Amino acid sequence: MSIATLRQGTLEFLQTALRHLLVEQSSSRSSIDDESSFVAMLLDALERVFTFGLVKPGIFFDSVSDDVWPVFESLDRLSWAKPVLEEIKSLPLDDANNKEKSRSFIRITLNRHILGDCCQAIVQDTTTLHKYYTIESILRREDDRSIFVQLVHYSLQGIEFQLRPTTKIMKSPSSLSLSSSTITNNNNNISSSGAATAVVSVSPAPKMKSKAGSSTSTPRKGKSIVTLDTPSSSSSSSGSFISSSSSTTSTTTKTTASPKLSLSSTSSSSSPTS
């Protein structure tokens, strides 16, 4: 399986989780909490994206890692992210258990609607990206990270979360749980594989409003954008994730009774950050 296919599959998994939660929110009109069957799926998908191509810096060489906490911890330079890190320090968690702290970070930022801002801050910090991620990671591939950031910004802004801050009591069905071996195997493939590309499609981008401040910004031309269409629970629609290569082949995944998430890009190839 190519690295491009792994990246596409990871983003599709995230898209599917968001679609289910949007349908659930529109039908129940209430906040999403840990009782939702799809919360574990969303948390799993987000963790897969953040750990895709993640490495632990070493003196002589980098090693494959699933510890994303140092990446989240790098956000302590931002005044609006510091309260989250301080809250995590007050939780009854083992200081040495970075995985638990990382999962709590994702949960708290979902509740506060600032996960999208955190993602933007991470991908704009090239020093952190180059230190902790390989060139084949989702966060260092321009098209893939654009899809990820915009999915988080536009889809999650429409969902109200009331999640417990600690994952020790998280409802996580075995069918949706993320195994460390899966992350390790995927990252081993990334570390040993050559360059691969994943191209996705685009429509005019709406303005995005940052939760951290009052200013707005419009994605640059050529960036991938996401369009959301959330119907009532009784209607049906389809969500598509289109990928293409130099031979312009495409694959479409259809889902019934789900909000429509269209992923698109004007760029003809995926390029890593410098």
PDB file of C-alpha atoms in Angstrom:
ATOM      1  CA  MET A   1       0.000   0.000   0.000  1.00  0.00           C
ATOM      2  CA  SER A   2       1.438   3.384  -0.989  1.00  0.00           C
ATOM      3  CA  ILE A   3       1.982   6.224   1.459  1.00  0.00           C
ATOM      4  CA  ALA A   4      -0.419   8.395  -0.559  1.00  0.00           C
ATOM      5  CA  THR A   5      -3.124   5.748  -0.111  1.00  0.00           C
ATOM      6  CA  LEU A   6      -2.473   5.611   3.637  1.00  0.00           C
ATOM      7  CA  ARG A   7      -2.763   9.391   3.897  1.00  0.00           C
ATOM      8  CA  GLN A   8      -5.976   9.418   1.885  1.00  0.00           C
ATOM      9  CA  GLY A   9      -7.467   6.605   3.962  1.00  0.00           C
ATOM     10  CA  THR A  10      -6.647   8.424   7.207  1.00  0.00           C
ATOM     11  CA  LEU A  11      -8.347  11.610   6.006  1.00  0.00           C
ATOM     12  CA  GLU A  12     -11.345   9.609   4.768  1.00  0.00           C
ATOM     13  CA  PHE A  13     -11.659   8.024   8.212  1.00  0.00           C
ATOM     14  CA  LEU A  14     -11.730  11.495   9.782  1.00  0.00           C
ATOM     15  CA  GLN A  15     -14.273  12.666   7.207  1.00  0.00           C
ATOM     16  CA  THR A  16     -16.542   9.699   7.964  1.00  0.00           C
ATOM     17  CA  ALA A  17     -16.417  10.339  11.716  1.00  0.00           C
ATOM     18  CA  LEU A  18     -17.295  14.007  11.207  1.00  0.00           C
ATOM     19  CA  ARG A  19     -20.161  13.119   8.881  1.00  0.00           C
ATOM     20  CA  HIS A  20     -21.720  10.786  11.462  1.00  0.00           C
ATOM     21  CA  LEU A  21     -21.387  13.376  14.224  1.00  0.00           C
ATOM     22  CA  LEU A  22     -22.942  16.118  12.082  1.00  0.00           C
ATOM     23  CA  VAL A  23     -25.948  13.871  11.406  1.00  0.00           C
ATOM     24  CA  GLU A  24     -26.212  13.025  15.100  1.00  0.00           C
ATOM     25  CA  GLN A  25     -26.033  16.699  16.087  1.00  0.00           C
ATOM     26  CA  SER A  26     -28.661  17.751  13.525  1.00  0.00           C
ATOM     27  CA  SER A  27     -31.080  15.031  14.651  1.00  0.00           C
ATOM     28  CA  SER A  28     -30.677  15.385  18.421  1.00  0.00           C
ATOM     29  CA  ARG A  29     -30.092  19.178  18.622  1.00  0.00           C
ATOM     30  CA  SER A  30     -28.044  18.542  21.772  1.00  0.00           C
ATOM     31  CA  SER A  31     -24.366  18.567  22.666  1.00  0.00           C
ATOM     32  CA  ILE A  32     -22.190  15.589  21.787  1.00  0.00           C
ATOM     33  CA  ASP A  33     -20.788  13.844  24.854  1.00  0.00           C
ATOM     34  CA  ASP A  34     -18.974  10.609  25.653  1.00  0.00           C
ATOM     35  CA  GLU A  35     -22.181   8.600  25.269  1.00  0.00           C
ATOM     36  CA  SER A  36     -22.087   9.151  21.502  1.00  0.00           C
ATOM     37  CA  SER A  37     -21.062   6.063  19.571  1.00  0.00           C
ATOM     38  CA  PHE A  38     -18.981   8.203  17.189  1.00  0.00           C
ATOM     39  CA  VAL A  39     -16.919  10.231  19.680  1.00  0.00           C
ATOM     40  CA  ALA A  40     -14.341   7.434  19.999  1.00  0.00           C
ATOM     41  CA  MET A  41     -14.215   7.225  16.209  1.00  0.00           C
ATOM     42  CA  LEU A  42     -13.492  10.964  15.905  1.00  0.00           C
ATOM     43  CA  LEU A  43     -10.811  10.903  18.615  1.00  0.00           C
ATOM     44  CA  ASP A  44      -9.243   7.872  16.966  1.00  0.00           C
ATOM     45  CA  ALA A  45      -9.208   9.613  13.564  1.00  0.00           C
ATOM     46  CA  LEU A  46      -7.670  12.803  14.965  1.00  0.00           C
ATOM     47  CA  GLU A  47      -4.973  10.814  16.760  1.00  0.00           C
ATOM     48  CA  ARG A  48      -4.150   8.985  13.527  1.00  0.00           C
ATOM     49  CA  VAL A  49      -3.656  12.273  11.683  1.00  0.00           C
ATOM     50  CA  PHE A  50      -1.468  13.795  14.396  1.00  0.00           C
ATOM     51  CA  THR A  51       0.727  10.680  14.636  1.00  0.00           C
ATOM     52  CA  PHE A  52       1.003   9.972  10.887  1.00  0.00           C
ATOM     53  CA  GLY A  53       4.712  10.291  10.068  1.00  0.00           C
ATOM     54  CA  LEU A  54       5.555  11.374  13.626  1.00  0.00           C
ATOM     55  CA  VAL A  55       9.133  10.788  14.801  1.00  0.00           C
ATOM     56  CA  LYS A  56      11.167  11.187  17.991  1.00  0.00           C
ATOM     57  CA  PRO A  57      14.244  13.323  17.298  1.00  0.00           C
ATOM     58  CA  GLY A  58      17.524  11.623  18.137  1.00  0.00           C
ATOM     59  CA  ILE A  59      21.191  12.608  18.273  1.00  0.00           C
ATOM     60  CA  PHE A  60      22.178  10.512  15.260  1.00  0.00           C
ATOM     61  CA  PHE A  61      18.820   9.569  13.740  1.00  0.00           C
ATOM     62  CA  ASP A  62      15.086   9.945  14.342  1.00  0.00           C
ATOM     63  CA  SER A  63      12.936   7.031  15.477  1.00  0.00           C
ATOM     64  CA  VAL A  64       9.264   6.268  14.809  1.00  0.00           C
ATOM     65  CA  SER A  65       7.006   7.635  17.543  1.00  0.00           C
ATOM     66  CA  ASP A  66       3.349   7.885  18.571  1.00  0.00           C
ATOM     67  CA  ASP A  67       3.988  10.569  21.216  1.00  0.00           C
ATOM     68  CA  VAL A  68       2.451  13.807  19.923  1.00  0.00           C
ATOM     69  CA  TRP A  69       2.560  15.577  23.305  1.00  0.00           C
ATOM     70  CA  PRO A  70       5.792  17.517  22.526  1.00  0.00           C
ATOM     71  CA  VAL A  71       4.022  18.967  19.481  1.00  0.00           C
ATOM     72  CA  PHE A  72       1.034  20.108  21.557  1.00  0.00           C
ATOM     73  CA  GLU A  73       3.362  21.366  24.281  1.00  0.00           C
ATOM     74  CA  SER A  74       5.079  23.643  21.739  1.00  0.00           C
ATOM     75  CA  LEU A  75       1.857  25.708  21.695  1.00  0.00           C
ATOM     76  CA  ASP A  76       2.624  27.093  25.150  1.00  0.00           C
ATOM     77  CA  ARG A  77       4.002  30.169  23.368  1.00  0.00           C
ATOM     78  CA  LEU A  78       0.393  31.119  22.520  1.00  0.00           C
ATOM     79  CA  SER A  79      -1.594  32.904  25.232  1.00  0.00           C
ATOM     80  CA  TRP A  80      -4.901  31.280  24.225  1.00  0.00           C
ATOM     81  CA  ALA A  81      -3.402  27.750  24.297  1.00  0.00           C
ATOM     82  CA  LYS A  82      -1.674  28.058  27.682  1.00  0.00           C
ATOM     83  CA  PRO A  83      -4.883  27.611  29.742  1.00  0.00           C
ATOM     84  CA  VAL A  84      -5.450  24.232  28.095  1.00  0.00           C
ATOM     85  CA  LEU A  85      -1.946  23.034  28.969  1.00  0.00           C
ATOM     86  CA  GLU A  86      -2.374  24.307  32.533  1.00  0.00           C
ATOM     87  CA  GLU A  87      -5.699  22.490  32.888  1.00  0.00           C
ATOM     88  CA  ILE A  88      -4.086  19.244  31.748  1.00  0.00           C
ATOM     89  CA  LYS A  89      -1.403  19.639  34.442  1.00  0.00           C
ATOM     90  CA  SER A  90      -4.178  19.791  37.044  1.00  0.00           C
ATOM     91  CA  LEU A  91      -5.787  16.531  35.876  1.00  0.00           C
ATOM     92  CA  PRO A  92      -5.144  13.256  37.765  1.00  0.00           C
ATOM     93  CA  LEU A  93      -2.827  11.948  35.054  1.00  0.00           C
ATOM     94  CA  ASP A  94       0.570  10.315  35.223  1.00  0.00           C
ATOM     95  CA  ASP A  95       3.143  12.945  34.259  1.00  0.00           C
ATOM     96  CA  ALA A  96       5.069  10.313  32.330  1.00  0.00           C
ATOM     97  CA  ASN A  97       2.016   9.231  30.330  1.00  0.00           C
ATOM     98  CA  ASN A  98       2.196  11.604  27.370  1.00  0.00           C
ATOM     99  CA  LYS A  99      -0.417   9.686  25.405  1.00  0.00           C
ATOM    100  CA  GLU A 100      -3.068  10.369  28.050  1.00  0.00           C
ATOM    101  CA  LYS A 101      -2.108  14.048  28.142  1.00  0.00           C
ATOM    102  CA  SER A 102      -2.321  14.287  24.352  1.00  0.00           C
ATOM    103  CA  ARG A 103      -5.795  12.760  24.317  1.00  0.00           C
ATOM    104  CA  SER A 104      -6.919  15.158  27.038  1.00  0.00           C
ATOM    105  CA  PHE A 105      -5.561  18.058  24.980  1.00  0.00           C
ATOM    106  CA  ILE A 106      -7.687  17.024  21.987  1.00  0.00           C
ATOM    107  CA  ARG A 107     -10.799  16.623  24.158  1.00  0.00           C
ATOM    108  CA  ILE A 108     -10.443  19.996  25.880  1.00  0.00           C
ATOM    109  CA  THR A 109      -9.751  21.875  22.642  1.00  0.00           C
ATOM    110  CA  LEU A 110     -12.816  20.234  21.076  1.00  0.00           C
ATOM    111  CA  ASN A 111     -14.946  21.453  23.987  1.00  0.00           C
ATOM    112  CA  ARG A 112     -13.536  24.973  23.631  1.00  0.00           C
ATOM    113  CA  HIS A 113     -13.749  25.082  19.822  1.00  0.00           C
ATOM    114  CA  ILE A 114     -10.058  25.892  19.435  1.00  0.00           C
ATOM    115  CA  LEU A 115      -8.716  22.649  17.944  1.00  0.00           C
ATOM    116  CA  GLY A 116      -8.795  24.253  14.491  1.00  0.00           C
ATOM    117  CA  ASP A 117      -6.683  27.164  15.744  1.00  0.00           C
ATOM    118  CA  CYS A 118      -4.229  24.711  17.316  1.00  0.00           C
ATOM    119  CA  CYS A 119      -3.913  22.825  14.030  1.00  0.00           C
ATOM    120  CA  GLN A 120      -3.263  26.031  12.111  1.00  0.00           C
ATOM    121  CA  ALA A 121      -0.628  27.108  14.620  1.00  0.00           C
ATOM    122  CA  ILE A 122       1.121  23.732  14.338  1.00  0.00           C
ATOM    123  CA  VAL A 123       1.273  23.650  10.528  1.00  0.00           C
ATOM    124  CA  GLN A 124       2.529  27.236  10.428  1.00  0.00           C
ATOM    125  CA  ASP A 125       5.395  26.393  12.778  1.00  0.00           C
ATOM    126  CA  THR A 126       7.906  24.949  10.305  1.00  0.00           C
ATOM    127  CA  THR A 127      10.523  24.399  13.019  1.00  0.00           C
ATOM    128  CA  THR A 128       8.211  22.061  14.944  1.00  0.00           C
ATOM    129  CA  LEU A 129       7.014  20.329  11.775  1.00  0.00           C
ATOM    130  CA  HIS A 130      10.533  19.600  10.537  1.00  0.00           C
ATOM    131  CA  LYS A 131      11.619  18.440  13.987  1.00  0.00           C
ATOM    132  CA  TYR A 132       8.799  15.992  14.686  1.00  0.00           C
ATOM    133  CA  TYR A 133       7.392  14.944  11.292  1.00  0.00           C
ATOM    134  CA  THR A 134       8.755  13.207   8.212  1.00  0.00           C
ATOM    135  CA  ILE A 135       8.290  14.689   4.773  1.00  0.00           C
ATOM    136  CA  GLU A 136       5.586  12.061   4.088  1.00  0.00           C
ATOM    137  CA  SER A 137       3.419  13.034   7.064  1.00  0.00           C
ATOM    138  CA  ILE A 138      -0.051  14.523   6.560  1.00  0.00           C
ATOM    139  CA  LEU A 139       0.940  17.739   8.321  1.00  0.00           C
ATOM    140  CA  ARG A 140       3.885  18.352   5.968  1.00  0.00           C
ATOM    141  CA  ARG A 141       2.092  17.604   2.684  1.00  0.00           C
ATOM    142  CA  GLU A 142       0.567  20.858   1.524  1.00  0.00           C
ATOM    143  CA  ASP A 143      -2.665  19.507   0.023  1.00  0.00           C
ATOM    144  CA  ASP A 144      -3.288  16.970   2.795  1.00  0.00           C
ATOM    145  CA  ARG A 145      -2.729  19.393   5.647  1.00  0.00           C
ATOM    146  CA  SER A 146      -5.016  21.946   3.965  1.00  0.00           C
ATOM    147  CA  ILE A 147      -7.797  19.358   3.858  1.00  0.00           C
ATOM    148  CA  PHE A 148      -7.197  18.407   7.478  1.00  0.00           C
ATOM    149  CA  VAL A 149      -7.138  21.969   8.824  1.00  0.00           C
ATOM    150  CA  GLN A 150     -10.261  22.971   6.913  1.00  0.00           C
ATOM    151  CA  LEU A 151     -12.147  19.813   7.920  1.00  0.00           C
ATOM    152  CA  VAL A 152     -11.390  20.640  11.542  1.00  0.00           C
ATOM    153  CA  HIS A 153     -12.265  24.323  11.138  1.00  0.00           C
ATOM    154  CA  TYR A 154     -15.529  24.022   9.201  1.00  0.00           C
ATOM    155  CA  SER A 155     -16.928  20.688  10.386  1.00  0.00           C
ATOM    156  CA  LEU A 156     -16.081  20.859  14.078  1.00  0.00           C
ATOM    157  CA  GLN A 157     -17.335  24.437  14.416  1.00  0.00           C
ATOM    158  CA  GLY A 158     -20.837  23.084  13.777  1.00  0.00           C
ATOM    159  CA  ILE A 159     -20.654  20.553  16.616  1.00  0.00           C
ATOM    160  CA  GLU A 160     -21.068  21.309  20.319  1.00  0.00           C
ATOM    161  CA  PHE A 161     -18.954  18.999  22.485  1.00  0.00           C
ATOM    162  CA  GLN A 162     -19.217  18.286  26.203  1.00  0.00           C
ATOM    163  CA  LEU A 163     -16.512  15.668  26.622  1.00  0.00           C
ATOM    164  CA  ARG A 164     -14.810  14.541  29.795  1.00  0.00           C
ATOM    165  CA  PRO A 165     -11.281  15.969  29.916  1.00  0.00           C
ATOM    166  CA  THR A 166      -9.601  12.650  30.699  1.00  0.00           C
ATOM    167  CA  THR A 167      -9.554   9.580  28.477  1.00  0.00           C
ATOM    168  CA  LYS A 168      -9.406   7.157  31.400  1.00  0.00           C
ATOM    169  CA  ILE A 169     -13.206   7.018  31.344  1.00  0.00           C
ATOM    170  CA  MET A 170     -13.620   7.414  27.592  1.00  0.00           C
ATOM    171  CA  LYS A 171     -16.151   5.180  25.882  1.00  0.00           C
ATOM    172  CA  SER A 172     -14.064   3.465  23.221  1.00  0.00           C
ATOM    173  CA  PRO A 173     -15.585   0.490  21.360  1.00  0.00           C
ATOM    174  CA  SER A 174     -12.963  -2.095  20.427  1.00  0.00           C
ATOM    175  CA  SER A 175     -13.989  -1.848  16.787  1.00  0.00           C
ATOM    176  CA  LEU A 176     -13.028   1.828  16.729  1.00  0.00           C
ATOM    177  CA  SER A 177      -9.994   1.851  19.041  1.00  0.00           C
ATOM    178  CA  LEU A 178      -6.590   2.810  17.656  1.00  0.00           C
ATOM    179  CA  SER A 179      -3.860   0.262  18.300  1.00  0.00           C
ATOM    180  CA  SER A 180      -0.281   1.371  18.758  1.00  0.00           C
ATOM    181  CA  SER A 181       0.834  -1.366  16.364  1.00  0.00           C
ATOM    182  CA  THR A 182      -1.231   0.228  13.586  1.00  0.00           C
ATOM    183  CA  ILE A 183       0.491   3.583  14.120  1.00  0.00           C
ATOM    184  CA  THR A 184       3.920   1.944  14.330  1.00  0.00           C
ATOM    185  CA  ASN A 185       3.386  -0.109  11.182  1.00  0.00           C
ATOM    186  CA  ASN A 186       2.139   2.893   9.227  1.00  0.00           C
ATOM    187  CA  ASN A 187       5.006   5.068  10.414  1.00  0.00           C
ATOM    188  CA  ASN A 188       7.533   2.344   9.605  1.00  0.00           C
ATOM    189  CA  ASN A 189       6.158   2.327   6.076  1.00  0.00           C
ATOM    190  CA  ILE A 190       6.489   6.093   5.945  1.00  0.00           C
ATOM    191  CA  SER A 191      10.069   6.041   7.227  1.00  0.00           C
ATOM    192  CA  SER A 192      11.187   3.405   4.722  1.00  0.00           C
ATOM    193  CA  SER A 193       9.213   4.571   1.693  1.00  0.00           C
ATOM    194  CA  GLY A 194      10.081   7.037  -1.019  1.00  0.00           C
ATOM    195  CA  ALA A 195       8.053  10.113  -1.955  1.00  0.00           C
ATOM    196  CA  ALA A 196       4.378   9.661  -2.745  1.00  0.00           C
ATOM    197  CA  THR A 197       1.707  12.130  -3.708  1.00  0.00           C
ATOM    198  CA  ALA A 198      -1.988  12.543  -2.955  1.00  0.00           C
ATOM    199  CA  VAL A 199      -3.920  15.084  -4.979  1.00  0.00           C
ATOM    200  CA  VAL A 200      -7.312  16.376  -4.011  1.00  0.00           C
ATOM    201  CA  SER A 201      -9.736  18.779  -5.532  1.00  0.00           C
ATOM    202  CA  VAL A 202     -11.058  22.634  -4.979  1.00  0.00           C
ATOM    203  CA  SER A 203     -13.903  25.218  -4.982  1.00  0.00           C
ATOM    204  CA  PRO A 204     -13.844  28.907  -3.960  1.00  0.00           C
ATOM    205  CA  ALA A 205     -12.821  29.133  -0.338  1.00  0.00           C
ATOM    206  CA  PRO A 206     -14.971  30.919   2.238  1.00  0.00           C
ATOM    207  CA  LYS A 207     -13.434  33.190   4.853  1.00  0.00           C
ATOM    208  CA  MET A 208     -12.327  31.483   8.030  1.00  0.00           C
ATOM    209  CA  LYS A 209     -12.775  33.175  11.377  1.00  0.00           C
ATOM    210  CA  SER A 210     -10.183  32.365  13.990  1.00  0.00           C
ATOM    211  CA  LYS A 211     -11.449  31.540  17.455  1.00  0.00           C
ATOM    212  CA  ALA A 212      -8.281  33.032  18.910  1.00  0.00           C
ATOM    213  CA  GLY A 213      -8.956  36.531  17.671  1.00  0.00           C
ATOM    214  CA  SER A 214     -11.307  38.684  15.676  1.00  0.00           C
ATOM    215  CA  SER A 215      -9.390  38.796  12.415  1.00  0.00           C
ATOM    216  CA  THR A 216     -10.440  36.715   9.439  1.00  0.00           C
ATOM    217  CA  SER A 217      -8.359  35.193   6.702  1.00  0.00           C
ATOM    218  CA  THR A 218      -9.120  33.654   3.332  1.00  0.00           C
ATOM    219  CA  PRO A 219      -7.245  30.498   2.236  1.00  0.00           C
ATOM    220  CA  ARG A 220      -4.760  31.171  -0.542  1.00  0.00           C
ATOM    221  CA  LYS A 221      -5.616  30.266  -4.091  1.00  0.00           C
ATOM    222  CA  GLY A 222      -4.800  26.658  -4.838  1.00  0.00           C
ATOM    223  CA  LYS A 223      -5.497  25.413  -1.327  1.00  0.00           C
ATOM    224  CA  SER A 224      -8.000  22.631  -0.761  1.00  0.00           C
ATOM    225  CA  ILE A 225     -11.298  23.640   0.787  1.00  0.00           C
ATOM    226  CA  VAL A 226     -14.207  21.780   2.282  1.00  0.00           C
ATOM    227  CA  THR A 227     -17.884  22.448   1.613  1.00  0.00           C
ATOM    228  CA  LEU A 228     -20.414  21.207   4.132  1.00  0.00           C
ATOM    229  CA  ASP A 229     -24.052  20.478   3.372  1.00  0.00           C
ATOM    230  CA  THR A 230     -25.909  19.176   6.424  1.00  0.00           C
ATOM    231  CA  PRO A 231     -29.407  17.844   5.583  1.00  0.00           C
ATOM    232  CA  SER A 232     -32.047  16.635   7.998  1.00  0.00           C
ATOM    233  CA  SER A 233     -31.641  13.141   9.388  1.00  0.00           C
ATOM    234  CA  SER A 234     -34.385  11.763   7.121  1.00  0.00           C
ATOM    235  CA  SER A 235     -32.845  12.994   3.879  1.00  0.00           C
ATOM    236  CA  SER A 236     -29.968  11.348   2.043  1.00  0.00           C
ATOM    237  CA  SER A 237     -26.854  12.714   0.456  1.00  0.00           C
ATOM    238  CA  SER A 238     -23.425  11.544  -0.497  1.00  0.00           C
ATOM    239  CA  GLY A 239     -19.933  12.443   0.638  1.00  0.00           C
ATOM    240  CA  SER A 240     -17.058  12.156  -1.751  1.00  0.00           C
ATOM    241  CA  PHE A 241     -13.319  12.037  -1.302  1.00  0.00           C
ATOM    242  CA  ILE A 242     -11.608  12.258  -4.669  1.00  0.00           C
ATOM    243  CA  SER A 243      -7.979  11.455  -5.196  1.00  0.00           C
ATOM    244  CA  SER A 244      -6.028  11.562  -8.414  1.00  0.00           C
ATOM    245  CA  SER A 245      -2.561  10.863  -9.794  1.00  0.00           C
ATOM    246  CA  SER A 246      -0.787  11.769 -13.051  1.00  0.00           C
ATOM    247  CA  SER A 247      -3.075   9.343 -14.886  1.00  0.00           C
ATOM    248  CA  THR A 248      -6.109  11.237 -13.465  1.00  0.00           C
ATOM    249  CA  THR A 249      -7.858   8.211 -11.983  1.00  0.00           C
ATOM    250  CA  SER A 250     -10.453   8.884  -9.272  1.00  0.00           C
ATOM    251  CA  THR A 251     -12.267   7.074  -6.482  1.00  0.00           C
ATOM    252  CA  THR A 252     -15.571   8.162  -4.865  1.00  0.00           C
ATOM    253  CA  THR A 253     -16.962   6.896  -1.572  1.00  0.00           C
ATOM    254  CA  LYS A 254     -20.740   7.286  -1.110  1.00  0.00           C
ATOM    255  CA  THR A 255     -22.611   7.364   2.184  1.00  0.00           C
ATOM    256  CA  THR A 256     -26.381   7.374   2.653  1.00  0.00           C
ATOM    257  CA  ALA A 257     -28.194   9.708   5.092  1.00  0.00           C
ATOM    258  CA  SER A 258     -25.029  11.746   5.723  1.00  0.00           C
ATOM    259  CA  PRO A 259     -23.932  15.379   5.388  1.00  0.00           C
ATOM    260  CA  LYS A 260     -21.947  16.040   2.245  1.00  0.00           C
ATOM    261  CA  LEU A 261     -18.252  16.771   2.620  1.00  0.00           C
ATOM    262  CA  SER A 262     -16.538  17.622  -0.650  1.00  0.00           C
ATOM    263  CA  LEU A 263     -12.744  17.658  -0.630  1.00  0.00           C
ATOM    264  CA  SER A 264     -11.135  19.386  -3.556  1.00  0.00           C
ATOM    265  CA  SER A 265      -7.863  20.984  -4.805  1.00  0.00           C
ATOM    266  CA  THR A 266      -6.680  22.972  -7.782  1.00  0.00           C
ATOM    267  CA  SER A 267      -3.091  21.861  -7.420  1.00  0.00           C
ATOM    268  CA  SER A 268      -2.026  19.020  -9.725  1.00  0.00           C
ATOM    269  CA  SER A 269       0.410  17.464  -7.282  1.00  0.00           C
ATOM    270  CA  SER A 270       1.066  17.314  -3.564  1.00  0.00           C
ATOM    271  CA  SER A 271       4.227  18.980  -2.364  1.00  0.00           C
ATOM    272  CA  PRO A 272       5.889  18.900   1.044  1.00  0.00           C
ATOM    273  CA  THR A 273       6.830  21.945   3.033  1.00  0.00           C
ATOM    274  CA  SER A 274      10.381  23.101   2.636  1.00  0.00           C
TER     275      SER A 274
END
